[in-house]
PDB file of C-alpha atoms in Angstrom:
ATOM      1  CA  MET A 400      15.487   1.426  28.273  1.00  0.00           C
ATOM      2  CA  ALA A 401      15.275  -0.718  31.398  1.00  0.00           C
ATOM      3  CA  SER A 402      11.474  -0.933  31.048  1.00  0.00           C
ATOM      4  CA  LEU A 403      11.755  -1.987  27.414  1.00  0.00           C
ATOM      5  CA  ARG A 404      14.266  -4.700  28.271  1.00  0.00           C
ATOM      6  CA  PHE A 405      11.902  -5.885  30.994  1.00  0.00           C
ATOM      7  CA  PHE A 406       9.015  -6.126  28.510  1.00  0.00           C
ATOM      8  CA  GLU A 407      11.239  -7.995  26.057  1.00  0.00           C
ATOM      9  CA  GLN A 408      12.087 -10.523  28.749  1.00  0.00           C
ATOM     10  CA  LEU A 409       8.404 -10.905  29.636  1.00  0.00           C
ATOM     11  CA  LEU A 410       7.492 -11.599  26.009  1.00  0.00           C
ATOM     12  CA  GLN A 411      10.013 -14.433  25.930  1.00  0.00           C
ATOM     13  CA  LYS A 412       8.332 -16.220  28.842  1.00  0.00           C
ATOM     14  CA  SER A 413       6.105 -19.260  28.294  1.00  0.00           C
ATOM     15  CA  HIS A 414       3.046 -17.646  29.846  1.00  0.00           C
ATOM     16  CA  GLU A 415      -0.048 -17.110  27.736  1.00  0.00           C
ATOM     17  CA  HIS A 416      -1.436 -14.393  30.010  1.00  0.00           C
ATOM     18  CA  ILE A 417       1.532 -12.104  29.340  1.00  0.00           C
ATOM     19  CA  ILE A 418       0.935 -11.710  25.601  1.00  0.00           C
ATOM     20  CA  TYR A 419      -2.821 -11.693  26.167  1.00  0.00           C
ATOM     21  CA  ASN A 420      -2.810  -8.874  28.692  1.00  0.00           C
ATOM     22  CA  LEU A 421      -0.178  -6.807  26.928  1.00  0.00           C
ATOM     23  CA  VAL A 422      -1.487  -7.146  23.380  1.00  0.00           C
ATOM     24  CA  LEU A 423      -4.185  -9.638  22.433  1.00  0.00           C
ATOM     25  CA  ARG A 424      -6.987  -8.480  24.731  1.00  0.00           C
ATOM     26  CA  ASN A 425      -7.202  -5.256  22.702  1.00  0.00           C
ATOM     27  CA  LEU A 426      -7.149  -6.995  19.307  1.00  0.00           C
ATOM     28  CA  SER A 427      -9.543  -9.863  19.942  1.00  0.00           C
ATOM     29  CA  ASP A 428     -12.667  -8.200  18.532  1.00  0.00           C
ATOM     30  CA  ARG A 429     -10.798  -6.664  15.546  1.00  0.00           C
ATOM     31  CA  ARG A 430     -12.123  -3.155  16.083  1.00  0.00           C
ATOM     32  CA  TYR A 431      -9.158  -1.870  14.103  1.00  0.00           C
ATOM     33  CA  VAL A 432     -10.731  -3.225  10.904  1.00  0.00           C
ATOM     34  CA  THR A 433     -13.266  -1.239   8.921  1.00  0.00           C
ATOM     35  CA  HIS A 434     -16.659  -2.700   9.775  1.00  0.00           C
ATOM     36  CA  ASN A 435     -18.901  -3.510   6.830  1.00  0.00           C
ATOM     37  CA  SER A 436     -22.437  -4.716   7.450  1.00  0.00           C
ATOM     38  CA  GLY A 437     -24.881  -6.394   5.144  1.00  0.00           C
ATOM     39  CA  PRO A 438     -24.394  -8.725   2.151  1.00  0.00           C
ATOM     40  CA  GLU A 439     -21.637  -6.529   0.720  1.00  0.00           C
ATOM     41  CA  GLU A 440     -19.252  -7.476   3.548  1.00  0.00           C
ATOM     42  CA  ALA A 441     -17.604 -10.384   1.762  1.00  0.00           C
ATOM     43  CA  ALA A 442     -17.068  -8.362  -1.403  1.00  0.00           C
ATOM     44  CA  ALA A 443     -15.675  -5.430   0.545  1.00  0.00           C
ATOM     45  CA  ASP A 444     -13.157  -7.650   2.308  1.00  0.00           C
ATOM     46  CA  SER A 445     -11.648  -8.560  -1.076  1.00  0.00           C
ATOM     47  CA  GLU A 446     -11.260  -4.914  -2.074  1.00  0.00           C
ATOM     48  CA  LEU A 447      -8.471  -3.879   0.272  1.00  0.00           C
ATOM     49  CA  LEU A 448      -7.069  -0.382  -0.051  1.00  0.00           C
ATOM     50  CA  ASP A 449      -3.977  -0.035  -2.171  1.00  0.00           C
ATOM     51  CA  GLU A 450      -1.464   1.782   0.034  1.00  0.00           C
ATOM     52  CA  ALA A 451       0.133   3.747  -2.776  1.00  0.00           C
ATOM     53  CA  GLU A 452      -3.144   5.053  -4.158  1.00  0.00           C
ATOM     54  CA  GLU A 453      -4.331   6.045  -0.702  1.00  0.00           C
ATOM     55  CA  LEU A 454      -1.155   7.990  -0.025  1.00  0.00           C
ATOM     56  CA  GLU A 455      -1.185   9.697  -3.404  1.00  0.00           C
ATOM     57  CA  ASP A 456      -4.575  11.139  -2.490  1.00  0.00           C
ATOM     58  CA  ASP A 457      -3.204  12.469   0.799  1.00  0.00           C
ATOM     59  CA  PRO A 458      -2.005  16.099   0.502  1.00  0.00           C
ATOM     60  CA  PHE A 459       0.674  15.386   3.114  1.00  0.00           C
ATOM     61  CA  PHE A 460       2.333  12.962   0.736  1.00  0.00           C
ATOM     62  CA  THR A 461       1.969  14.980  -2.472  1.00  0.00           C
ATOM     63  CA  ASP A 462       2.280  18.692  -1.797  1.00  0.00           C
ATOM     64  CA  ILE A 463       5.593  18.392   0.057  1.00  0.00           C
ATOM     65  CA  TYR A 464       7.301  16.697  -2.889  1.00  0.00           C
ATOM     66  CA  VAL A 465       6.416  19.144  -5.637  1.00  0.00           C
ATOM     67  CA  GLY A 466       9.714  20.152  -7.260  1.00  0.00           C
ATOM     68  CA  SER A 467      11.776  18.203  -4.728  1.00  0.00           C
ATOM     69  CA  ARG A 468      14.835  15.998  -5.268  1.00  0.00           C
ATOM     70  CA  PHE A 469      12.770  12.987  -4.218  1.00  0.00           C
ATOM     71  CA  PRO A 470       9.322  13.119  -5.893  1.00  0.00           C
ATOM     72  CA  ALA A 471       6.631  10.989  -4.338  1.00  0.00           C
ATOM     73  CA  ALA A 472       6.355   8.835  -7.451  1.00  0.00           C
ATOM     74  CA  ASP A 473       9.880   7.574  -6.810  1.00  0.00           C
ATOM     75  CA  TRP A 474       9.106   6.035  -3.431  1.00  0.00           C
ATOM     76  CA  LEU A 475       5.362   5.513  -3.194  1.00  0.00           C
ATOM     77  CA  VAL A 476       5.776   2.120  -4.827  1.00  0.00           C
ATOM     78  CA  ALA A 477       2.677   0.030  -5.287  1.00  0.00           C
ATOM     79  CA  PRO A 478       3.252  -3.394  -3.710  1.00  0.00           C
ATOM     80  CA  ALA A 479       3.524  -5.301  -7.008  1.00  0.00           C
ATOM     81  CA  THR A 480       0.172  -4.566  -8.662  1.00  0.00           C
ATOM     82  CA  THR A 481      -2.915  -2.479  -8.018  1.00  0.00           C
ATOM     83  CA  GLN A 482      -5.058  -5.539  -7.553  1.00  0.00           C
ATOM     84  CA  ALA A 483      -6.222  -6.636  -4.145  1.00  0.00           C
ATOM     85  CA  ALA A 484      -3.873  -8.897  -2.246  1.00  0.00           C
ATOM     86  CA  ALA A 485      -4.638 -12.517  -2.944  1.00  0.00           C
ATOM     87  CA  LYS A 486      -5.458 -14.575   0.115  1.00  0.00           C
ATOM     88  CA  THR A 487      -5.034 -18.246   0.889  1.00  0.00           C
ATOM     89  CA  ASN A 488      -6.714 -19.655   3.987  1.00  0.00           C
ATOM     90  CA  GLY A 489      -7.452 -16.109   5.087  1.00  0.00           C
ATOM     91  CA  LYS A 490      -3.786 -15.028   4.814  1.00  0.00           C
ATOM     92  CA  PRO A 491      -2.438 -12.439   2.369  1.00  0.00           C
ATOM     93  CA  GLU A 492      -0.122 -13.729  -0.337  1.00  0.00           C
ATOM     94  CA  VAL A 493       3.375 -13.894   1.148  1.00  0.00           C
ATOM     95  CA  ASN A 494       5.311 -12.333  -1.729  1.00  0.00           C
ATOM     96  CA  ARG A 495       3.226  -9.175  -1.644  1.00  0.00           C
ATOM     97  CA  ILE A 496       3.653  -8.799   2.095  1.00  0.00           C
ATOM     98  CA  VAL A 497       7.423  -9.226   1.854  1.00  0.00           C
ATOM     99  CA  HIS A 498       7.590  -6.889  -1.133  1.00  0.00           C
ATOM    100  CA  SER A 499       5.612  -4.237   0.737  1.00  0.00           C
ATOM    101  CA  PHE A 500       8.061  -4.135   3.643  1.00  0.00           C
ATOM    102  CA  LEU A 501      11.148  -4.308   1.432  1.00  0.00           C
ATOM    103  CA  CYS A 502       9.885  -1.429  -0.712  1.00  0.00           C
ATOM    104  CA  LEU A 503       8.667   0.667   2.193  1.00  0.00           C
ATOM    105  CA  VAL A 504      11.989   2.483   2.594  1.00  0.00           C
ATOM    106  CA  PRO A 505      12.706   4.397  -0.643  1.00  0.00           C
ATOM    107  CA  ASP A 506      15.808   3.568  -2.655  1.00  0.00           C
ATOM    108  CA  ALA A 507      16.968   7.162  -2.153  1.00  0.00           C
ATOM    109  CA  VAL A 508      17.599   6.472   1.546  1.00  0.00           C
ATOM    110  CA  LYS A 509      18.820   2.871   1.361  1.00  0.00           C
ATOM    111  CA  THR A 510      22.469   2.061   1.959  1.00  0.00           C
ATOM    112  CA  SER A 511      22.567  -1.628   2.903  1.00  0.00           C
ATOM    113  CA  HIS A 512      23.168  -2.642  -0.722  1.00  0.00           C
ATOM    114  CA  LEU A 513      26.383  -0.597  -0.666  1.00  0.00           C
ATOM    115  CA  VAL A 514      27.886  -2.623   2.191  1.00  0.00           C
ATOM    116  CA  ALA A 515      28.572  -6.353   2.057  1.00  0.00           C
ATOM    117  CA  GLY A 516      26.619  -8.644   4.353  1.00  0.00           C
ATOM    118  CA  SER A 517      23.643  -6.346   4.868  1.00  0.00           C
ATOM    119  CA  GLY A 518      21.020  -8.013   2.680  1.00  0.00           C
ATOM    120  CA  TYR A 519      17.489  -9.054   3.565  1.00  0.00           C
ATOM    121  CA  ASP A 520      18.455 -12.726   3.461  1.00  0.00           C
ATOM    122  CA  THR A 521      20.639 -12.264   6.545  1.00  0.00           C
ATOM    123  CA  TYR A 522      17.447 -11.902   8.608  1.00  0.00           C
ATOM    124  CA  LEU A 523      15.715 -15.040   7.327  1.00  0.00           C
ATOM    125  CA  VAL A 524      17.671 -17.578   9.368  1.00  0.00           C
ATOM    126  CA  ASP A 525      17.214 -15.588  12.581  1.00  0.00           C
ATOM    127  CA  ALA A 526      13.507 -15.058  11.864  1.00  0.00           C
ATOM    128  CA  HIS A 527      12.952 -18.780  11.259  1.00  0.00           C
ATOM    129  CA  ARG A 528      14.787 -19.809  14.418  1.00  0.00           C
ATOM    130  CA  SER A 529      13.019 -17.197  16.554  1.00  0.00           C
ATOM    131  CA  PHE A 530       9.601 -18.101  15.149  1.00  0.00           C
ATOM    132  CA  GLN A 531      10.148 -21.806  15.793  1.00  0.00           C
ATOM    133  CA  GLY A 532      11.111 -21.013  19.363  1.00  0.00           C
ATOM    134  CA  CYS A 533       8.046 -18.839  19.817  1.00  0.00           C
ATOM    135  CA  CYS A 534       5.805 -21.568  18.388  1.00  0.00           C
ATOM    136  CA  ALA A 535       7.323 -24.089  20.769  1.00  0.00           C
ATOM    137  CA  ARG A 536       6.592 -21.845  23.767  1.00  0.00           C
ATOM    138  CA  ALA A 537       3.005 -21.343  22.605  1.00  0.00           C
ATOM    139  CA  ALA A 538       2.348 -24.932  21.507  1.00  0.00           C
ATOM    140  CA  THR A 539      -0.170 -25.632  24.271  1.00  0.00           C
ATOM    141  CA  TRP A 540      -1.892 -22.256  24.176  1.00  0.00           C
ATOM    142  CA  SER A 541      -5.372 -21.855  22.773  1.00  0.00           C
ATOM    143  CA  ARG A 542      -5.465 -19.625  19.722  1.00  0.00           C
ATOM    144  CA  PRO A 543      -7.579 -19.430  16.539  1.00  0.00           C
ATOM    145  CA  GLN A 544      -6.233 -20.369  13.124  1.00  0.00           C
ATOM    146  CA  ARG A 545      -7.461 -17.184  11.466  1.00  0.00           C
ATOM    147  CA  PRO A 546      -8.888 -13.793  12.525  1.00  0.00           C
ATOM    148  CA  GLY A 547     -12.375 -14.096  13.972  1.00  0.00           C
ATOM    149  CA  ALA A 548     -15.413 -12.705  12.222  1.00  0.00           C
ATOM    150  CA  GLN A 549     -16.589  -9.264  13.228  1.00  0.00           C
ATOM    151  CA  GLU A 550     -19.893  -8.916  15.008  1.00  0.00           C
ATOM    152  CA  ARG A 551     -22.480  -7.454  12.654  1.00  0.00           C
ATOM    153  CA  CYS A 552     -24.319  -5.580  15.413  1.00  0.00           C
ATOM    154  CA  ARG A 553     -21.414  -4.671  17.641  1.00  0.00           C
ATOM    155  CA  PRO A 554     -21.659  -1.309  19.411  1.00  0.00           C
ATOM    156  CA  VAL A 555     -19.706   1.566  17.923  1.00  0.00           C
ATOM    157  CA  VAL A 556     -16.671   1.859  20.184  1.00  0.00           C
ATOM    158  CA  ASP A 557     -13.378   3.457  19.178  1.00  0.00           C
ATOM    159  CA  PHE A 558     -10.491   1.046  18.814  1.00  0.00           C
ATOM    160  CA  TYR A 559      -7.862   1.310  21.520  1.00  0.00           C
ATOM    161  CA  GLU A 560      -4.656  -0.620  20.989  1.00  0.00           C
ATOM    162  CA  GLY A 561      -3.823  -0.655  24.703  1.00  0.00           C
ATOM    163  CA  ASP A 562      -1.092   1.097  26.651  1.00  0.00           C
ATOM    164  CA  PHE A 563       1.654  -1.298  25.567  1.00  0.00           C
ATOM    165  CA  LEU A 564       1.024  -1.196  21.816  1.00  0.00           C
ATOM    166  CA  ARG A 565       0.357   2.531  21.975  1.00  0.00           C
ATOM    167  CA  MET A 566       3.725   3.087  23.628  1.00  0.00           C
ATOM    168  CA  LEU A 567       5.491   0.999  20.984  1.00  0.00           C
ATOM    169  CA  LEU A 568       3.777   2.766  18.079  1.00  0.00           C
ATOM    170  CA  ASP A 569       4.383   6.182  19.627  1.00  0.00           C
ATOM    171  CA  ARG A 570       8.059   5.340  20.037  1.00  0.00           C
ATOM    172  CA  MET A 571       8.216   3.984  16.500  1.00  0.00           C
ATOM    173  CA  SER A 572       6.795   7.233  15.170  1.00  0.00           C
ATOM    174  CA  GLN A 573       9.754   9.061  16.775  1.00  0.00           C
ATOM    175  CA  ILE A 574      12.478   6.803  15.387  1.00  0.00           C
ATOM    176  CA  LEU A 575      14.150   9.684  13.534  1.00  0.00           C
ATOM    177  CA  HIS A 576      14.447  11.728  16.735  1.00  0.00           C
ATOM    178  CA  GLN A 577      15.509   9.112  19.296  1.00  0.00           C
ATOM    179  CA  PRO A 578      18.935   7.790  20.348  1.00  0.00           C
ATOM    180  CA  TYR A 579      20.273   4.833  18.393  1.00  0.00           C
ATOM    181  CA  ASP A 580      20.271   2.429  21.359  1.00  0.00           C
ATOM    182  CA  LEU A 581      16.654   3.262  22.186  1.00  0.00           C
ATOM    183  CA  ASN A 582      15.607   2.613  18.580  1.00  0.00           C
ATOM    184  CA  LEU A 583      17.315  -0.770  18.632  1.00  0.00           C
ATOM    185  CA  GLN A 584      15.459  -1.715  21.794  1.00  0.00           C
ATOM    186  CA  ILE A 585      12.094  -0.528  20.456  1.00  0.00           C
ATOM    187  CA  THR A 586      12.424  -2.511  17.241  1.00  0.00           C
ATOM    188  CA  SER A 587      13.588  -5.553  19.189  1.00  0.00           C
ATOM    189  CA  VAL A 588      10.456  -5.509  21.365  1.00  0.00           C
ATOM    190  CA  ILE A 589       8.176  -5.013  18.347  1.00  0.00           C
ATOM    191  CA  SER A 590       9.857  -7.981  16.655  1.00  0.00           C
ATOM    192  CA  GLU A 591       9.104 -10.130  19.695  1.00  0.00           C
ATOM    193  CA  VAL A 592       5.448  -9.150  19.419  1.00  0.00           C
ATOM    194  CA  ALA A 593       5.359  -9.740  15.658  1.00  0.00           C
ATOM    195  CA  LEU A 594       6.827 -13.241  16.013  1.00  0.00           C
ATOM    196  CA  PHE A 595       4.035 -14.534  18.238  1.00  0.00           C
ATOM    197  CA  PRO A 596       1.821 -16.976  16.265  1.00  0.00           C
ATOM    198  CA  HIS A 597      -1.653 -15.487  16.424  1.00  0.00           C
ATOM    199  CA  PRO A 598      -3.883 -14.426  13.487  1.00  0.00           C
ATOM    200  CA  GLN A 599      -4.912 -11.094  15.017  1.00  0.00           C
ATOM    201  CA  LEU A 600      -1.271 -10.157  15.514  1.00  0.00           C
ATOM    202  CA  ASP A 601      -0.423 -11.257  11.971  1.00  0.00           C
ATOM    203  CA  GLU A 602      -3.213  -9.083  10.662  1.00  0.00           C
ATOM    204  CA  TYR A 603      -2.675  -5.983  12.794  1.00  0.00           C
ATOM    205  CA  VAL A 604       1.131  -5.927  12.947  1.00  0.00           C
ATOM    206  CA  LEU A 605       2.250  -7.516   9.663  1.00  0.00           C
ATOM    207  CA  ASP A 606      -0.528  -7.138   7.090  1.00  0.00           C
ATOM    208  CA  PRO A 607      -0.057  -3.930   5.061  1.00  0.00           C
ATOM    209  CA  TYR A 608      -3.383  -4.550   3.326  1.00  0.00           C
ATOM    210  CA  VAL A 609      -5.630  -4.649   6.366  1.00  0.00           C
ATOM    211  CA  SER A 610      -8.423  -2.136   5.894  1.00  0.00           C
ATOM    212  CA  LEU A 611      -8.054   0.018   9.000  1.00  0.00           C
ATOM    213  CA  GLY A 612     -11.036   1.750  10.514  1.00  0.00           C
ATOM    214  CA  PRO A 613     -11.233   5.544  10.862  1.00  0.00           C
ATOM    215  CA  GLY A 614      -8.638   6.878  13.270  1.00  0.00           C
ATOM    216  CA  CYS A 615      -6.873   3.513  13.598  1.00  0.00           C
ATOM    217  CA  ARG A 616      -3.196   2.977  12.958  1.00  0.00           C
ATOM    218  CA  SER A 617      -0.991  -0.049  12.501  1.00  0.00           C
ATOM    219  CA  LEU A 618       2.752  -0.596  12.487  1.00  0.00           C
ATOM    220  CA  PHE A 619       2.796  -0.298   8.700  1.00  0.00           C
ATOM    221  CA  SER A 620       0.837   2.960   8.666  1.00  0.00           C
ATOM    222  CA  VAL A 621       3.110   4.443  11.347  1.00  0.00           C
ATOM    223  CA  ILE A 622       6.212   3.602   9.309  1.00  0.00           C
ATOM    224  CA  VAL A 623       4.623   5.123   6.208  1.00  0.00           C
ATOM    225  CA  ARG A 624       4.175   8.398   8.099  1.00  0.00           C
ATOM    226  CA  VAL A 625       7.761   8.258   9.319  1.00  0.00           C
ATOM    227  CA  ILE A 626       8.926   7.823   5.723  1.00  0.00           C
ATOM    228  CA  GLY A 627       6.866  10.844   4.720  1.00  0.00           C
ATOM    229  CA  ASP A 628       8.542  12.951   7.389  1.00  0.00           C
ATOM    230  CA  LEU A 629      11.959  11.601   6.401  1.00  0.00           C
ATOM    231  CA  MET A 630      11.589  12.406   2.704  1.00  0.00           C
ATOM    232  CA  GLN A 631      10.655  15.948   3.600  1.00  0.00           C
ATOM    233  CA  ARG A 632      13.569  16.464   5.996  1.00  0.00           C
ATOM    234  CA  ILE A 633      16.364  15.075   3.825  1.00  0.00           C
ATOM    235  CA  GLN A 634      15.765  17.749   1.222  1.00  0.00           C
ATOM    236  CA  ARG A 635      17.370  20.209   3.641  1.00  0.00           C
ATOM    237  CA  ILE A 636      20.489  18.088   4.319  1.00  0.00           C
ATOM    238  CA  PRO A 637      23.437  18.649   1.937  1.00  0.00           C
ATOM    239  CA  GLN A 638      25.196  15.473   0.790  1.00  0.00           C
ATOM    240  CA  PHE A 639      22.613  13.350   2.539  1.00  0.00           C
ATOM    241  CA  GLU A 640      23.478  10.120   0.728  1.00  0.00           C
ATOM    242  CA  ALA A 641      27.206  10.377   1.474  1.00  0.00           C
ATOM    243  CA  LYS A 642      26.590  11.163   5.147  1.00  0.00           C
ATOM    244  CA  LEU A 643      24.135   8.297   5.491  1.00  0.00           C
ATOM    245  CA  LEU A 644      26.606   5.804   4.026  1.00  0.00           C
ATOM    246  CA  LEU A 645      29.368   7.129   6.292  1.00  0.00           C
ATOM    247  CA  VAL A 646      27.209   6.687   9.388  1.00  0.00           C
ATOM    248  CA  ARG A 647      26.339   3.117   8.361  1.00  0.00           C
ATOM    249  CA  LYS A 648      30.025   2.300   7.979  1.00  0.00           C
ATOM    250  CA  GLN A 649      30.728   3.889  11.359  1.00  0.00           C
ATOM    251  CA  LEU A 650      28.082   1.728  13.011  1.00  0.00           C
ATOM    252  CA  MET A 651      29.662  -1.332  11.398  1.00  0.00           C
ATOM    253  CA  GLY A 652      33.139  -0.368  12.586  1.00  0.00           C
ATOM    254  CA  LEU A 653      34.373   0.278   9.060  1.00  0.00           C
ATOM    255  CA  GLU A 654      35.016   3.984   9.618  1.00  0.00           C
ATOM    256  CA  PRO A 655      36.250   5.964  12.657  1.00  0.00           C
ATOM    257  CA  GLU A 656      33.616   7.575  14.879  1.00  0.00           C
ATOM    258  CA  ASP A 657      33.890  11.135  13.611  1.00  0.00           C
ATOM    259  CA  MET A 658      31.180  13.726  14.193  1.00  0.00           C
ATOM    260  CA  VAL A 659      28.508  13.870  11.495  1.00  0.00           C
ATOM    261  CA  ASP A 660      25.710  16.411  11.231  1.00  0.00           C
ATOM    262  CA  HIS A 661      22.206  15.026  11.871  1.00  0.00           C
ATOM    263  CA  ALA A 662      23.711  11.814  13.258  1.00  0.00           C
ATOM    264  CA  THR A 663      20.627  10.937  15.314  1.00  0.00           C
ATOM    265  CA  MET A 664      18.346  11.107  12.298  1.00  0.00           C
ATOM    266  CA  LEU A 665      20.797   9.274  10.034  1.00  0.00           C
ATOM    267  CA  LYS A 666      21.121   6.444  12.534  1.00  0.00           C
ATOM    268  CA  GLY A 667      17.325   6.347  12.761  1.00  0.00           C
ATOM    269  CA  VAL A 668      17.122   5.934   8.972  1.00  0.00           C
ATOM    270  CA  ILE A 669      19.521   3.000   9.105  1.00  0.00           C
ATOM    271  CA  VAL A 670      17.579   1.336  11.924  1.00  0.00           C
ATOM    272  CA  LEU A 671      14.377   1.866   9.938  1.00  0.00           C
ATOM    273  CA  GLU A 672      15.817   0.234   6.823  1.00  0.00           C
ATOM    274  CA  GLU A 673      17.085  -2.750   8.779  1.00  0.00           C
ATOM    275  CA  PHE A 674      13.827  -3.077  10.708  1.00  0.00           C
ATOM    276  CA  CYS A 675      11.780  -3.199   7.512  1.00  0.00           C
ATOM    277  CA  LYS A 676      14.004  -6.038   6.272  1.00  0.00           C
ATOM    278  CA  GLU A 677      13.501  -7.826   9.569  1.00  0.00           C
ATOM    279  CA  LEU A 678       9.715  -7.418   9.302  1.00  0.00           C
ATOM    280  CA  ALA A 679       9.872  -8.759   5.742  1.00  0.00           C
ATOM    281  CA  ALA A 680      11.760 -11.819   6.983  1.00  0.00           C
ATOM    282  CA  ILE A 681       9.300 -12.389   9.834  1.00  0.00           C
ATOM    283  CA  SER A 682       6.402 -12.057   7.380  1.00  0.00           C
ATOM    284  CA  PHE A 683       7.995 -14.554   5.017  1.00  0.00           C
ATOM    285  CA  VAL A 684       8.445 -17.086   7.806  1.00  0.00           C
ATOM    286  CA  LYS A 685       4.936 -16.608   9.229  1.00  0.00           C
ATOM    287  CA  TYR A 686       2.934 -16.336   5.990  1.00  0.00           C
ATOM    288  CA  SER A 687       4.720 -19.005   3.955  1.00  0.00           C
ATOM    289  CA  PRO A 688       2.566 -22.115   3.555  1.00  0.00           C
ATOM    290  CA  GLU A 689       3.580 -25.009   5.745  1.00  0.00           C
ATOM    291  CA  PRO A 690       5.171 -27.946   3.898  1.00  0.00           C
ATOM    292  CA  ASP A 691       2.980 -30.979   3.373  1.00  0.00           C
TER     293      ASP A 691
END
C-alpha cells in the first residue's frame, strides 16, 4: 500500500521523466499492436476485432456458461454494433469507447443503479477537473498528437509492458481476491496513468478496440478476464444479488457492518463496477472533440 501511494504521488509531479520511465518508454514503439506489413496495413487497421465476437469464440467464455444462471449472451454485449469503431483524427469514436466500459460489467452484477447518487455522471466532473490538471502539468512536455506509425521492418521482439504496468495489471487481475483498500489504491493509480495526455496511453489503456498482438494484454482485456472469472464464481453463491447490494450499502454507511459471506469478492465486484464507470468518464473527457 505504501509503495502504491508513493507511485501515485510520483505520477502527480510535474516531471516528464517520471511518466516516461514508468510507462511510456515501453509503449513508444507500439509493440502491443498487431503488426501488419505490406499494402494491406491500412485496410487491416480499419478492421479492428469485435470484443464480443472474439470472446464468444473462446471456450473459456462459452463452456462455463452452458446451463448457468448467467449465460454468456446476457453479458458479452457488443459495444453498440459489430462494425469497426469509427475513428476521427486517429481516435476511436467516443460514444463507443464509453459504451464499452459501461457495458463491461454485466447487469447481473451491477448494483449502483439501486442506490441513489451512484451513477456514471458522478465521475464526469472529477474526470474533467483531473484531466485539466494533468494537461496543465504536461503543457510544456513534448508528446505526439497521435500514436506513431509502426516500423515495417522492425525486429520481432515480444512486447513487455514494463515492471510498473505489469504490476498494475497483475494486481488488477486479482481484484476479486484482494482487500478492499488495496483495490481502491490500485484503481486510483491506474486512473492517474490513464489521465495523462499521450496517444500511446490513450490507445493502450483506454481503447477497447486496439488490435493487440499475440500474448499482449491491455487493461480492457484484463478486466474482461476478471469478469469471466466472476461470472463463473457467482453461480456458486446463494442469494448473490442480495448480498452484493447489502455490501454496497454497508460501504456507503447505509447498513451496519455485519459479517457477509464472500465479502472480499463482493467488495471487489463493487470496486470493479465503479472503476469501469470512472474509466468511461476518463475516456469521455479525453476522446471528446475539443470545442472550436
